[in-house]
């Protein structure tokens, strides 16, 4: 039993991603979730409905997302942050929603997180970066569900970082989801630009705006990524779809 977590930590993640279904991965996420929010409360139901409406539009236009049972929730935390747990559970913090100026900006962040789920980045980060301890999360499916909750509390799963390649891939696929759904991807670009300016400000004024810093701990930004998104929007294939963009009729 003590050696199994270590074994999980050295198993090639590509093999694990190919073997574990989204349903099995979701079981891990469901057992971590109570360590992060009160699952019995229904916080901000109106915002919850608005985000679900955006998610429905994204899912309806992208067949690959239809294979996943998403559970998207609003967290009362003031941190400017959003993150995905294994299996399609996504948390959107109140701080992020209040920082966004348009529904399209929220849709951009949501599409980015949905891409992390669809591309299996969360499981890869969990196992690959936590190593030995990450194995205990998988092991809890067999031995003790409570072990995953305790692990989530002690390791703060929400602070897991993705690799640069994972972030680029989530940007690219998230942008693609938006375009196919007829949602203007400029919202995704503008929100990341705005956060990029705050990131630069924090770099010059250390110790200030700690809530904004939370986002940068899990979503490293760079001018390169923003420029890449601009390039995708300017591409010929995307430009042809530009006339199909329809405003998001939601109030957050």
PDB file of C-alpha atoms in Angstrom:
ATOM      1  CA  UNK A   1       0.000   0.000   0.000  1.00  0.00           C
ATOM      2  CA  UNK A   2       2.784   2.434   0.848  1.00  0.00           C
ATOM      3  CA  UNK A   3       4.622   1.693  -2.390  1.00  0.00           C
ATOM      4  CA  UNK A   4       1.615   2.106  -4.702  1.00  0.00           C
ATOM      5  CA  UNK A   5       1.593   5.952  -4.541  1.00  0.00           C
ATOM      6  CA  UNK A   6       5.264   5.978  -5.463  1.00  0.00           C
ATOM      7  CA  UNK A   7       4.487   3.726  -8.410  1.00  0.00           C
ATOM      8  CA  UNK A   8       1.784   6.118  -9.582  1.00  0.00           C
ATOM      9  CA  UNK A   9       4.249   8.991  -9.402  1.00  0.00           C
ATOM     10  CA  UNK A  10       6.581   7.402 -11.956  1.00  0.00           C
ATOM     11  CA  UNK A  11       3.936   5.999 -14.310  1.00  0.00           C
ATOM     12  CA  UNK A  12       4.042   7.881 -17.642  1.00  0.00           C
ATOM     13  CA  UNK A  13       1.206  10.397 -17.501  1.00  0.00           C
ATOM     14  CA  UNK A  14       0.291   9.822 -21.155  1.00  0.00           C
ATOM     15  CA  UNK A  15      -0.469   6.201 -20.248  1.00  0.00           C
ATOM     16  CA  UNK A  16      -2.550   7.294 -17.263  1.00  0.00           C
ATOM     17  CA  UNK A  17      -4.504   9.803 -19.345  1.00  0.00           C
ATOM     18  CA  UNK A  18      -5.218   7.138 -21.928  1.00  0.00           C
ATOM     19  CA  UNK A  19      -6.326   4.586 -19.352  1.00  0.00           C
ATOM     20  CA  UNK A  20      -8.435   6.671 -16.964  1.00  0.00           C
ATOM     21  CA  UNK A  21     -11.807   7.782 -18.314  1.00  0.00           C
ATOM     22  CA  UNK A  22     -13.256  11.235 -17.722  1.00  0.00           C
ATOM     23  CA  UNK A  23     -15.760   9.584 -15.359  1.00  0.00           C
ATOM     24  CA  UNK A  24     -12.991   8.054 -13.264  1.00  0.00           C
ATOM     25  CA  UNK A  25     -11.050  11.304 -13.337  1.00  0.00           C
ATOM     26  CA  UNK A  26     -14.187  13.103 -12.190  1.00  0.00           C
ATOM     27  CA  UNK A  27     -14.356  10.926  -9.084  1.00  0.00           C
ATOM     28  CA  UNK A  28     -10.979  12.349  -8.056  1.00  0.00           C
ATOM     29  CA  UNK A  29     -12.225  15.891  -8.601  1.00  0.00           C
ATOM     30  CA  UNK A  30     -15.423  15.264  -6.619  1.00  0.00           C
ATOM     31  CA  UNK A  31     -13.424  14.074  -3.642  1.00  0.00           C
ATOM     32  CA  UNK A  32     -11.091  17.068  -3.736  1.00  0.00           C
ATOM     33  CA  UNK A  33     -13.869  19.653  -4.184  1.00  0.00           C
ATOM     34  CA  UNK A  34     -15.164  19.669  -0.557  1.00  0.00           C
ATOM     35  CA  UNK A  35     -11.706  20.720   0.598  1.00  0.00           C
ATOM     36  CA  UNK A  36     -11.986  23.890  -1.491  1.00  0.00           C
ATOM     37  CA  UNK A  37     -15.601  25.083  -1.194  1.00  0.00           C
ATOM     38  CA  UNK A  38     -18.790  24.349   0.714  1.00  0.00           C
ATOM     39  CA  UNK A  39     -20.482  22.002  -1.754  1.00  0.00           C
ATOM     40  CA  UNK A  40     -23.821  22.250   0.057  1.00  0.00           C
ATOM     41  CA  UNK A  41     -24.212  26.002  -0.445  1.00  0.00           C
ATOM     42  CA  UNK A  42     -25.637  27.603  -3.575  1.00  0.00           C
ATOM     43  CA  UNK A  43     -23.564  30.760  -3.800  1.00  0.00           C
ATOM     44  CA  UNK A  44     -24.499  33.516  -6.290  1.00  0.00           C
ATOM     45  CA  UNK A  45     -27.209  31.560  -8.176  1.00  0.00           C
ATOM     46  CA  UNK A  46     -27.697  34.309 -10.779  1.00  0.00           C
ATOM     47  CA  UNK A  47     -24.017  34.369 -11.670  1.00  0.00           C
ATOM     48  CA  UNK A  48     -24.078  30.579 -11.653  1.00  0.00           C
ATOM     49  CA  UNK A  49     -26.889  30.564 -14.212  1.00  0.00           C
ATOM     50  CA  UNK A  50     -25.117  33.121 -16.394  1.00  0.00           C
ATOM     51  CA  UNK A  51     -21.904  31.087 -16.465  1.00  0.00           C
ATOM     52  CA  UNK A  52     -23.870  27.925 -17.193  1.00  0.00           C
ATOM     53  CA  UNK A  53     -25.479  29.688 -20.141  1.00  0.00           C
ATOM     54  CA  UNK A  54     -22.041  30.556 -21.505  1.00  0.00           C
ATOM     55  CA  UNK A  55     -20.858  27.000 -20.922  1.00  0.00           C
ATOM     56  CA  UNK A  56     -23.891  25.572 -22.723  1.00  0.00           C
ATOM     57  CA  UNK A  57     -23.103  27.666 -25.778  1.00  0.00           C
ATOM     58  CA  UNK A  58     -19.462  26.574 -25.772  1.00  0.00           C
ATOM     59  CA  UNK A  59     -20.333  22.909 -25.305  1.00  0.00           C
ATOM     60  CA  UNK A  60     -23.066  22.957 -27.942  1.00  0.00           C
ATOM     61  CA  UNK A  61     -20.655  24.189 -30.614  1.00  0.00           C
ATOM     62  CA  UNK A  62     -17.718  21.907 -29.747  1.00  0.00           C
ATOM     63  CA  UNK A  63     -18.330  18.127 -29.971  1.00  0.00           C
ATOM     64  CA  UNK A  64     -15.173  17.297 -27.997  1.00  0.00           C
ATOM     65  CA  UNK A  65     -16.588  19.145 -24.980  1.00  0.00           C
ATOM     66  CA  UNK A  66     -19.831  17.192 -25.208  1.00  0.00           C
ATOM     67  CA  UNK A  67     -17.985  14.064 -24.091  1.00  0.00           C
ATOM     68  CA  UNK A  68     -17.358  15.627 -20.657  1.00  0.00           C
ATOM     69  CA  UNK A  69     -19.831  16.186 -17.826  1.00  0.00           C
ATOM     70  CA  UNK A  70     -18.843  19.680 -16.712  1.00  0.00           C
ATOM     71  CA  UNK A  71     -19.673  20.958 -13.239  1.00  0.00           C
ATOM     72  CA  UNK A  72     -18.994  24.701 -13.175  1.00  0.00           C
ATOM     73  CA  UNK A  73     -19.405  26.587  -9.916  1.00  0.00           C
ATOM     74  CA  UNK A  74     -18.959  30.082  -8.534  1.00  0.00           C
ATOM     75  CA  UNK A  75     -16.719  30.353  -5.495  1.00  0.00           C
ATOM     76  CA  UNK A  76     -17.173  33.240  -3.006  1.00  0.00           C
ATOM     77  CA  UNK A  77     -13.404  33.785  -2.909  1.00  0.00           C
ATOM     78  CA  UNK A  78     -12.205  37.283  -3.833  1.00  0.00           C
ATOM     79  CA  UNK A  79      -9.033  36.003  -5.505  1.00  0.00           C
ATOM     80  CA  UNK A  80      -8.831  36.797  -9.212  1.00  0.00           C
ATOM     81  CA  UNK A  81      -8.657  33.165 -10.195  1.00  0.00           C
ATOM     82  CA  UNK A  82     -10.330  30.227 -11.919  1.00  0.00           C
ATOM     83  CA  UNK A  83      -9.143  26.658 -12.025  1.00  0.00           C
ATOM     84  CA  UNK A  84     -10.142  23.176 -13.089  1.00  0.00           C
ATOM     85  CA  UNK A  85     -10.167  20.027 -11.002  1.00  0.00           C
ATOM     86  CA  UNK A  86      -9.894  16.581 -12.596  1.00  0.00           C
ATOM     87  CA  UNK A  87     -12.907  15.375 -14.546  1.00  0.00           C
ATOM     88  CA  UNK A  88     -14.589  18.620 -15.579  1.00  0.00           C
ATOM     89  CA  UNK A  89     -15.131  20.465 -12.287  1.00  0.00           C
ATOM     90  CA  UNK A  90     -14.337  24.163 -12.760  1.00  0.00           C
ATOM     91  CA  UNK A  91     -14.395  26.882 -10.115  1.00  0.00           C
ATOM     92  CA  UNK A  92     -14.803  30.543 -11.100  1.00  0.00           C
ATOM     93  CA  UNK A  93     -13.974  32.872  -8.215  1.00  0.00           C
ATOM     94  CA  UNK A  94     -16.065  35.930  -7.411  1.00  0.00           C
ATOM     95  CA  UNK A  95     -12.926  38.058  -7.681  1.00  0.00           C
ATOM     96  CA  UNK A  96     -12.481  37.065 -11.300  1.00  0.00           C
ATOM     97  CA  UNK A  97     -16.118  37.753 -12.162  1.00  0.00           C
ATOM     98  CA  UNK A  98     -16.018  41.223 -10.621  1.00  0.00           C
ATOM     99  CA  UNK A  99     -12.757  41.993 -12.452  1.00  0.00           C
ATOM    100  CA  UNK A 100     -14.222  41.120 -15.847  1.00  0.00           C
ATOM    101  CA  UNK A 101     -15.833  43.974 -17.747  1.00  0.00           C
ATOM    102  CA  UNK A 102     -17.824  41.901 -20.260  1.00  0.00           C
ATOM    103  CA  UNK A 103     -19.360  38.404 -20.446  1.00  0.00           C
ATOM    104  CA  UNK A 104     -16.947  37.708 -23.307  1.00  0.00           C
ATOM    105  CA  UNK A 105     -14.005  38.125 -20.941  1.00  0.00           C
ATOM    106  CA  UNK A 106     -15.517  35.557 -18.572  1.00  0.00           C
ATOM    107  CA  UNK A 107     -16.198  33.276 -21.538  1.00  0.00           C
ATOM    108  CA  UNK A 108     -12.534  33.536 -22.522  1.00  0.00           C
ATOM    109  CA  UNK A 109     -11.344  32.360 -19.108  1.00  0.00           C
ATOM    110  CA  UNK A 110     -13.981  29.623 -19.014  1.00  0.00           C
ATOM    111  CA  UNK A 111     -12.989  28.354 -22.464  1.00  0.00           C
ATOM    112  CA  UNK A 112      -9.352  28.286 -21.354  1.00  0.00           C
ATOM    113  CA  UNK A 113     -10.234  26.182 -18.294  1.00  0.00           C
ATOM    114  CA  UNK A 114     -12.451  23.872 -20.336  1.00  0.00           C
ATOM    115  CA  UNK A 115      -9.508  23.297 -22.647  1.00  0.00           C
ATOM    116  CA  UNK A 116      -7.369  22.278 -19.662  1.00  0.00           C
ATOM    117  CA  UNK A 117     -10.027  19.690 -18.813  1.00  0.00           C
ATOM    118  CA  UNK A 118     -10.505  18.368 -22.350  1.00  0.00           C
ATOM    119  CA  UNK A 119      -6.763  18.088 -22.966  1.00  0.00           C
ATOM    120  CA  UNK A 120      -6.329  16.268 -19.603  1.00  0.00           C
ATOM    121  CA  UNK A 121      -3.847  18.851 -18.295  1.00  0.00           C
ATOM    122  CA  UNK A 122      -5.224  18.778 -14.751  1.00  0.00           C
ATOM    123  CA  UNK A 123      -4.566  15.087 -14.239  1.00  0.00           C
ATOM    124  CA  UNK A 124      -1.116  15.441 -15.773  1.00  0.00           C
ATOM    125  CA  UNK A 125      -0.276  18.312 -13.449  1.00  0.00           C
ATOM    126  CA  UNK A 126      -1.688  16.537 -10.417  1.00  0.00           C
ATOM    127  CA  UNK A 127       0.286  13.343 -10.943  1.00  0.00           C
ATOM    128  CA  UNK A 128       3.353  14.767 -12.616  1.00  0.00           C
ATOM    129  CA  UNK A 129       3.989  17.671 -10.254  1.00  0.00           C
ATOM    130  CA  UNK A 130       2.841  16.196  -6.963  1.00  0.00           C
ATOM    131  CA  UNK A 131       4.616  12.916  -7.666  1.00  0.00           C
ATOM    132  CA  UNK A 132       4.431  10.683  -4.637  1.00  0.00           C
ATOM    133  CA  UNK A 133       1.645  12.678  -2.989  1.00  0.00           C
ATOM    134  CA  UNK A 134      -0.333  12.818  -6.205  1.00  0.00           C
ATOM    135  CA  UNK A 135      -0.398   9.047  -6.179  1.00  0.00           C
ATOM    136  CA  UNK A 136      -2.358   9.143  -2.937  1.00  0.00           C
ATOM    137  CA  UNK A 137      -5.192  10.956  -4.717  1.00  0.00           C
ATOM    138  CA  UNK A 138      -5.488   8.131  -7.228  1.00  0.00           C
ATOM    139  CA  UNK A 139      -5.039   5.589  -4.472  1.00  0.00           C
ATOM    140  CA  UNK A 140      -7.929   7.121  -2.509  1.00  0.00           C
ATOM    141  CA  UNK A 141     -10.318   5.815  -5.169  1.00  0.00           C
ATOM    142  CA  UNK A 142      -9.451   2.334  -3.959  1.00  0.00           C
ATOM    143  CA  UNK A 143      -8.823   2.785  -0.239  1.00  0.00           C
ATOM    144  CA  UNK A 144     -10.286   5.913   1.384  1.00  0.00           C
ATOM    145  CA  UNK A 145     -12.264   8.831  -0.143  1.00  0.00           C
ATOM    146  CA  UNK A 146     -11.494  10.908   2.956  1.00  0.00           C
ATOM    147  CA  UNK A 147      -7.787  10.713   2.169  1.00  0.00           C
ATOM    148  CA  UNK A 148      -8.279  12.830  -0.958  1.00  0.00           C
ATOM    149  CA  UNK A 149     -10.109  15.529   1.011  1.00  0.00           C
ATOM    150  CA  UNK A 150      -7.337  15.759   3.583  1.00  0.00           C
ATOM    151  CA  UNK A 151      -4.780  15.801   0.797  1.00  0.00           C
ATOM    152  CA  UNK A 152      -6.616  18.625  -0.962  1.00  0.00           C
ATOM    153  CA  UNK A 153      -6.606  20.699   2.190  1.00  0.00           C
ATOM    154  CA  UNK A 154      -2.931  20.162   2.910  1.00  0.00           C
ATOM    155  CA  UNK A 155      -1.615  20.630  -0.615  1.00  0.00           C
ATOM    156  CA  UNK A 156      -4.000  23.344  -1.823  1.00  0.00           C
ATOM    157  CA  UNK A 157      -4.756  21.629  -5.102  1.00  0.00           C
ATOM    158  CA  UNK A 158      -5.965  24.916  -6.590  1.00  0.00           C
ATOM    159  CA  UNK A 159      -2.398  26.190  -6.789  1.00  0.00           C
ATOM    160  CA  UNK A 160      -1.207  23.519  -9.210  1.00  0.00           C
ATOM    161  CA  UNK A 161       0.682  24.977 -12.127  1.00  0.00           C
ATOM    162  CA  UNK A 162       0.558  23.848 -15.720  1.00  0.00           C
ATOM    163  CA  UNK A 163       3.541  23.686 -18.012  1.00  0.00           C
ATOM    164  CA  UNK A 164       4.106  26.407 -20.575  1.00  0.00           C
ATOM    165  CA  UNK A 165       3.107  23.979 -23.324  1.00  0.00           C
ATOM    166  CA  UNK A 166      -0.130  23.141 -21.495  1.00  0.00           C
ATOM    167  CA  UNK A 167      -0.959  26.830 -21.148  1.00  0.00           C
ATOM    168  CA  UNK A 168      -0.290  27.467 -24.833  1.00  0.00           C
ATOM    169  CA  UNK A 169      -2.459  24.505 -25.778  1.00  0.00           C
ATOM    170  CA  UNK A 170      -5.283  25.674 -23.504  1.00  0.00           C
ATOM    171  CA  UNK A 171      -5.052  29.135 -25.067  1.00  0.00           C
ATOM    172  CA  UNK A 172      -5.203  27.711 -28.574  1.00  0.00           C
ATOM    173  CA  UNK A 173      -8.065  25.295 -27.967  1.00  0.00           C
ATOM    174  CA  UNK A 174      -9.962  27.767 -25.792  1.00  0.00           C
ATOM    175  CA  UNK A 175      -9.737  30.330 -28.591  1.00  0.00           C
ATOM    176  CA  UNK A 176     -11.021  27.697 -30.998  1.00  0.00           C
ATOM    177  CA  UNK A 177     -13.983  26.881 -28.741  1.00  0.00           C
ATOM    178  CA  UNK A 178     -14.950  30.554 -28.618  1.00  0.00           C
ATOM    179  CA  UNK A 179     -14.810  31.007 -32.382  1.00  0.00           C
ATOM    180  CA  UNK A 180     -16.893  27.893 -33.051  1.00  0.00           C
ATOM    181  CA  UNK A 181     -19.476  29.080 -30.526  1.00  0.00           C
ATOM    182  CA  UNK A 182     -19.695  32.491 -32.162  1.00  0.00           C
ATOM    183  CA  UNK A 183     -18.242  34.239 -29.118  1.00  0.00           C
ATOM    184  CA  UNK A 184     -15.816  37.044 -29.863  1.00  0.00           C
ATOM    185  CA  UNK A 185     -12.359  35.883 -28.687  1.00  0.00           C
ATOM    186  CA  UNK A 186     -11.281  39.495 -28.217  1.00  0.00           C
ATOM    187  CA  UNK A 187     -12.750  39.152 -24.725  1.00  0.00           C
ATOM    188  CA  UNK A 188     -10.210  36.445 -23.937  1.00  0.00           C
ATOM    189  CA  UNK A 189      -7.398  38.602 -25.263  1.00  0.00           C
ATOM    190  CA  UNK A 190      -8.493  41.773 -23.456  1.00  0.00           C
ATOM    191  CA  UNK A 191      -8.822  39.998 -20.113  1.00  0.00           C
ATOM    192  CA  UNK A 192      -5.382  38.422 -20.379  1.00  0.00           C
ATOM    193  CA  UNK A 193      -3.946  41.783 -21.464  1.00  0.00           C
ATOM    194  CA  UNK A 194      -5.495  43.446 -18.439  1.00  0.00           C
ATOM    195  CA  UNK A 195      -4.074  40.789 -16.136  1.00  0.00           C
ATOM    196  CA  UNK A 196      -0.724  41.061 -17.879  1.00  0.00           C
ATOM    197  CA  UNK A 197      -0.562  44.742 -16.960  1.00  0.00           C
ATOM    198  CA  UNK A 198      -1.330  43.875 -13.341  1.00  0.00           C
ATOM    199  CA  UNK A 199       1.339  41.194 -13.487  1.00  0.00           C
ATOM    200  CA  UNK A 200       3.883  43.770 -14.596  1.00  0.00           C
ATOM    201  CA  UNK A 201       2.700  46.138 -11.866  1.00  0.00           C
ATOM    202  CA  UNK A 202       3.108  43.425  -9.245  1.00  0.00           C
ATOM    203  CA  UNK A 203       6.593  42.782 -10.527  1.00  0.00           C
ATOM    204  CA  UNK A 204       7.496  46.393  -9.821  1.00  0.00           C
ATOM    205  CA  UNK A 205       5.535  46.644  -6.561  1.00  0.00           C
ATOM    206  CA  UNK A 206       6.033  43.410  -4.686  1.00  0.00           C
ATOM    207  CA  UNK A 207       3.589  42.712  -1.897  1.00  0.00           C
ATOM    208  CA  UNK A 208       0.744  44.694  -3.439  1.00  0.00           C
ATOM    209  CA  UNK A 209      -2.626  43.390  -4.693  1.00  0.00           C
ATOM    210  CA  UNK A 210      -2.293  39.871  -3.262  1.00  0.00           C
ATOM    211  CA  UNK A 211      -5.678  38.743  -4.628  1.00  0.00           C
ATOM    212  CA  UNK A 212      -4.587  39.435  -8.199  1.00  0.00           C
ATOM    213  CA  UNK A 213      -1.355  37.579  -7.573  1.00  0.00           C
ATOM    214  CA  UNK A 214      -3.344  34.386  -7.027  1.00  0.00           C
ATOM    215  CA  UNK A 215      -4.186  34.229 -10.721  1.00  0.00           C
ATOM    216  CA  UNK A 216      -0.568  34.534 -11.748  1.00  0.00           C
ATOM    217  CA  UNK A 217       0.468  31.685  -9.466  1.00  0.00           C
ATOM    218  CA  UNK A 218      -1.628  29.251 -11.510  1.00  0.00           C
ATOM    219  CA  UNK A 219      -1.814  30.985 -14.903  1.00  0.00           C
ATOM    220  CA  UNK A 220       1.579  32.412 -15.863  1.00  0.00           C
ATOM    221  CA  UNK A 221       1.067  35.132 -18.438  1.00  0.00           C
ATOM    222  CA  UNK A 222       3.403  36.525 -21.047  1.00  0.00           C
ATOM    223  CA  UNK A 223       3.354  38.958 -23.943  1.00  0.00           C
ATOM    224  CA  UNK A 224       4.094  36.007 -26.191  1.00  0.00           C
ATOM    225  CA  UNK A 225       0.822  34.313 -25.290  1.00  0.00           C
ATOM    226  CA  UNK A 226      -1.229  37.453 -25.875  1.00  0.00           C
ATOM    227  CA  UNK A 227       0.455  37.981 -29.233  1.00  0.00           C
ATOM    228  CA  UNK A 228      -0.249  34.370 -30.169  1.00  0.00           C
ATOM    229  CA  UNK A 229      -3.935  34.865 -29.401  1.00  0.00           C
ATOM    230  CA  UNK A 230      -3.963  38.017 -31.507  1.00  0.00           C
ATOM    231  CA  UNK A 231      -2.411  36.035 -34.337  1.00  0.00           C
ATOM    232  CA  UNK A 232      -5.124  33.384 -34.077  1.00  0.00           C
ATOM    233  CA  UNK A 233      -7.814  36.054 -34.234  1.00  0.00           C
ATOM    234  CA  UNK A 234      -6.191  37.595 -37.281  1.00  0.00           C
ATOM    235  CA  UNK A 235      -5.832  34.283 -39.136  1.00  0.00           C
ATOM    236  CA  UNK A 236      -7.776  33.879 -42.341  1.00  0.00           C
ATOM    237  CA  UNK A 237      -9.899  31.002 -41.022  1.00  0.00           C
ATOM    238  CA  UNK A 238     -10.912  32.951 -37.935  1.00  0.00           C
ATOM    239  CA  UNK A 239     -11.570  36.155 -39.853  1.00  0.00           C
ATOM    240  CA  UNK A 240     -14.128  34.378 -42.007  1.00  0.00           C
ATOM    241  CA  UNK A 241     -16.044  33.426 -38.888  1.00  0.00           C
ATOM    242  CA  UNK A 242     -15.817  36.914 -37.407  1.00  0.00           C
ATOM    243  CA  UNK A 243     -19.126  37.997 -38.900  1.00  0.00           C
ATOM    244  CA  UNK A 244     -20.813  35.171 -37.003  1.00  0.00           C
ATOM    245  CA  UNK A 245     -19.949  36.508 -33.567  1.00  0.00           C
ATOM    246  CA  UNK A 246     -23.039  37.038 -31.451  1.00  0.00           C
ATOM    247  CA  UNK A 247     -23.079  38.984 -28.164  1.00  0.00           C
ATOM    248  CA  UNK A 248     -23.528  37.022 -24.970  1.00  0.00           C
ATOM    249  CA  UNK A 249     -26.892  37.986 -23.534  1.00  0.00           C
ATOM    250  CA  UNK A 250     -26.016  37.348 -19.890  1.00  0.00           C
ATOM    251  CA  UNK A 251     -25.566  39.499 -16.800  1.00  0.00           C
ATOM    252  CA  UNK A 252     -22.888  38.504 -14.314  1.00  0.00           C
TER     253      UNK A 252
END
